[in-house]
mmCIF file of C-alpha atoms in Angstrom:
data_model
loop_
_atom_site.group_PDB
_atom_site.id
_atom_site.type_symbol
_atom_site.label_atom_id
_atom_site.label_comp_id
_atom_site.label_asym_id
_atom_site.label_seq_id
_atom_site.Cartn_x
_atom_site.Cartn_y
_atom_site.Cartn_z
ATOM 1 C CA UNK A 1 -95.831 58.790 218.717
ATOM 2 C CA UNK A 2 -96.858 60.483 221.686
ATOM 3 C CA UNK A 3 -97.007 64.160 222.383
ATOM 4 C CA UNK A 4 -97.526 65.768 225.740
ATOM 5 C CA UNK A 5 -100.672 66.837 226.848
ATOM 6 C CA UNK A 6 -101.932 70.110 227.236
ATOM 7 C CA UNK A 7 -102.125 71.461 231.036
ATOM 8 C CA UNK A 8 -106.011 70.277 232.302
ATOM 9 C CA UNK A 9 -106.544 73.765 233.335
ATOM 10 C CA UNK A 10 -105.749 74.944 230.159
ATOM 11 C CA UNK A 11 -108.274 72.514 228.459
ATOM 12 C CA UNK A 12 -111.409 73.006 230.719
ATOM 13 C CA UNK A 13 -111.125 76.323 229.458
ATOM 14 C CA UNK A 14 -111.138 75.599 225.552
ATOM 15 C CA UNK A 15 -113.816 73.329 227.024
ATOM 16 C CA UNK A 16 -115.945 76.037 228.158
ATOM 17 C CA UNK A 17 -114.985 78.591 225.121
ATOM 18 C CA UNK A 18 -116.035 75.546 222.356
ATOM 19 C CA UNK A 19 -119.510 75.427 224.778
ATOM 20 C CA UNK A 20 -120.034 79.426 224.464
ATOM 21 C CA UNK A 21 -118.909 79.222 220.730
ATOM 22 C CA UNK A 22 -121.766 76.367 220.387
ATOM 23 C CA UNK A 23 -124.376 77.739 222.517
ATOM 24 C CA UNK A 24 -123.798 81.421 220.597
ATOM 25 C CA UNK A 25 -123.815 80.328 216.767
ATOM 26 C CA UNK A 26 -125.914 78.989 214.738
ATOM 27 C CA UNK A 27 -122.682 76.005 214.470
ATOM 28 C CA UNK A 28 -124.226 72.088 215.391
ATOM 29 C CA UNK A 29 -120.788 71.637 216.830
ATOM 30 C CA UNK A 30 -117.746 72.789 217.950
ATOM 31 C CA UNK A 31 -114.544 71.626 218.371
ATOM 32 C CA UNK A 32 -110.818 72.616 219.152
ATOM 33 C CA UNK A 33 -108.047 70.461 217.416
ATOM 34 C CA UNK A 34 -104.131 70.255 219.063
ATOM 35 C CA UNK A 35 -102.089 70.152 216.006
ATOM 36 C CA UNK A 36 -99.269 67.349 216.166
ATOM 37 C CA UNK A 37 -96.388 67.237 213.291
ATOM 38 C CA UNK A 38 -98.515 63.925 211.585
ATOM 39 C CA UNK A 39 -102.313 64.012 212.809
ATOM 40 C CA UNK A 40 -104.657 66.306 215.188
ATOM 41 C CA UNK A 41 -107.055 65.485 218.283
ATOM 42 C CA UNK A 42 -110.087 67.233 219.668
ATOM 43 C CA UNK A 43 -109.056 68.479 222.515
ATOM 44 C CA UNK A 44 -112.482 70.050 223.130
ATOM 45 C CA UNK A 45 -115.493 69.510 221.880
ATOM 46 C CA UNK A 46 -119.320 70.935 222.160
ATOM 47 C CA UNK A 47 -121.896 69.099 222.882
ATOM 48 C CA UNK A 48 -121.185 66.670 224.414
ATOM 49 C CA UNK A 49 -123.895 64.299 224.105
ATOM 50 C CA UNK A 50 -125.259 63.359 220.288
ATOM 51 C CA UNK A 51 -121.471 64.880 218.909
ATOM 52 C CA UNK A 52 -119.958 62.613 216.436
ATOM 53 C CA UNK A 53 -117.047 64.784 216.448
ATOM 54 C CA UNK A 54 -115.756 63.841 220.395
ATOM 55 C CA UNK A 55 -113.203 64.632 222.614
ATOM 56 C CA UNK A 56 -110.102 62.060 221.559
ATOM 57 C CA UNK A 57 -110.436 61.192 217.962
ATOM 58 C CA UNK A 58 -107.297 61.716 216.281
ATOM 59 C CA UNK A 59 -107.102 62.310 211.799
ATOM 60 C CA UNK A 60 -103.895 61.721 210.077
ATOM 61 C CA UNK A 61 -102.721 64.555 208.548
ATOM 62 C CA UNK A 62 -102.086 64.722 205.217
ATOM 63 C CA UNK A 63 -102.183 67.908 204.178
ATOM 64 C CA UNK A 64 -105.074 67.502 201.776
ATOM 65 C CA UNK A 65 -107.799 68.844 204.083
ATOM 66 C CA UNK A 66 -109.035 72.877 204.779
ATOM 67 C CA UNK A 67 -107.753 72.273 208.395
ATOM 68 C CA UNK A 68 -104.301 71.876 207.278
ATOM 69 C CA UNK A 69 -104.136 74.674 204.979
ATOM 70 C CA UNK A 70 -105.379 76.496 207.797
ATOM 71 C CA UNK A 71 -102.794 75.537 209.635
ATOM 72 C CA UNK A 72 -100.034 76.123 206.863
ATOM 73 C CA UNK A 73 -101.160 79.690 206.374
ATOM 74 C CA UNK A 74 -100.170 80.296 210.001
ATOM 75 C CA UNK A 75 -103.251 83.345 210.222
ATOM 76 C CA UNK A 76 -106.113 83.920 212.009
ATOM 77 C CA UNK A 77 -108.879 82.426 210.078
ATOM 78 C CA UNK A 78 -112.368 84.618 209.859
ATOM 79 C CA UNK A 79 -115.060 83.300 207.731
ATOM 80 C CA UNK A 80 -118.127 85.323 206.906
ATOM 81 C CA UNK A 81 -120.795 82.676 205.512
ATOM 82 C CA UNK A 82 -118.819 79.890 206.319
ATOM 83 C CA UNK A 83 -120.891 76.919 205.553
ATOM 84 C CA UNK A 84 -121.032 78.230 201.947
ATOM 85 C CA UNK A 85 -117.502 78.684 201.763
ATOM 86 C CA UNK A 86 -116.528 75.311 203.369
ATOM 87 C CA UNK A 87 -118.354 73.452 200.684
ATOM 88 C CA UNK A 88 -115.786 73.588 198.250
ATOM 89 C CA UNK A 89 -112.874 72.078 200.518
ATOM 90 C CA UNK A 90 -112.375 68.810 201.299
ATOM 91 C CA UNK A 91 -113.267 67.608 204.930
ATOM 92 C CA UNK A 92 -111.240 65.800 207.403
ATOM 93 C CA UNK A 93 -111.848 62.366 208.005
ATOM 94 C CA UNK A 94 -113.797 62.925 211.084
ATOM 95 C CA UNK A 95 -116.505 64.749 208.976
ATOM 96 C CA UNK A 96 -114.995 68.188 210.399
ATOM 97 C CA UNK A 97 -113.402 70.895 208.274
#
């Protein structure tokens, strides 16, 4: 199914706030996923060369996956020590959490 796309404005911007968030931690990557009712897409994604998590790729959702429970709990996520904590969850397919 297709789902409409996000104004281009609107996306060079999470372009350039994945970049700062990227360029400021101590994160390899990062990315910003659109939410659809079956899968997600990076919309955004930092860096852009040498990222195996690009701009495009799409994961099924199937609500087995820390991104989706994210999502489910409908609140703003803050993670002190987040690599730690991310080790226990499944990731998505694309290798993200």
């Amino acid at each position: 199914m297709s789902y409409p796309r996000p104004d281009v404005r609107l996306v060079q911007s999470w372009q350039a706030t994945v970049e700062v968030l990227q360029e400021n931690t101590a994160s390899q990557h990062s990315v910003l996923r659109m939410a659809y009712p079956t899968s997600s897409e990076i919309i955004a994604a930092a860096p852009h060369t040498n990222n195996s998590l690009s701009v495009g790729q799409r994961d099924n959702r199937d609500g087995s996956h820390y991104c989706d429970e994210v999502l489910r709990q409908r609140r703003t996520l803050s993670v002190q020590g987040a690599g730690a904590a991310l080790s226990q969850y499944p990731r998505c397919a694309d290798g993200s959490p």
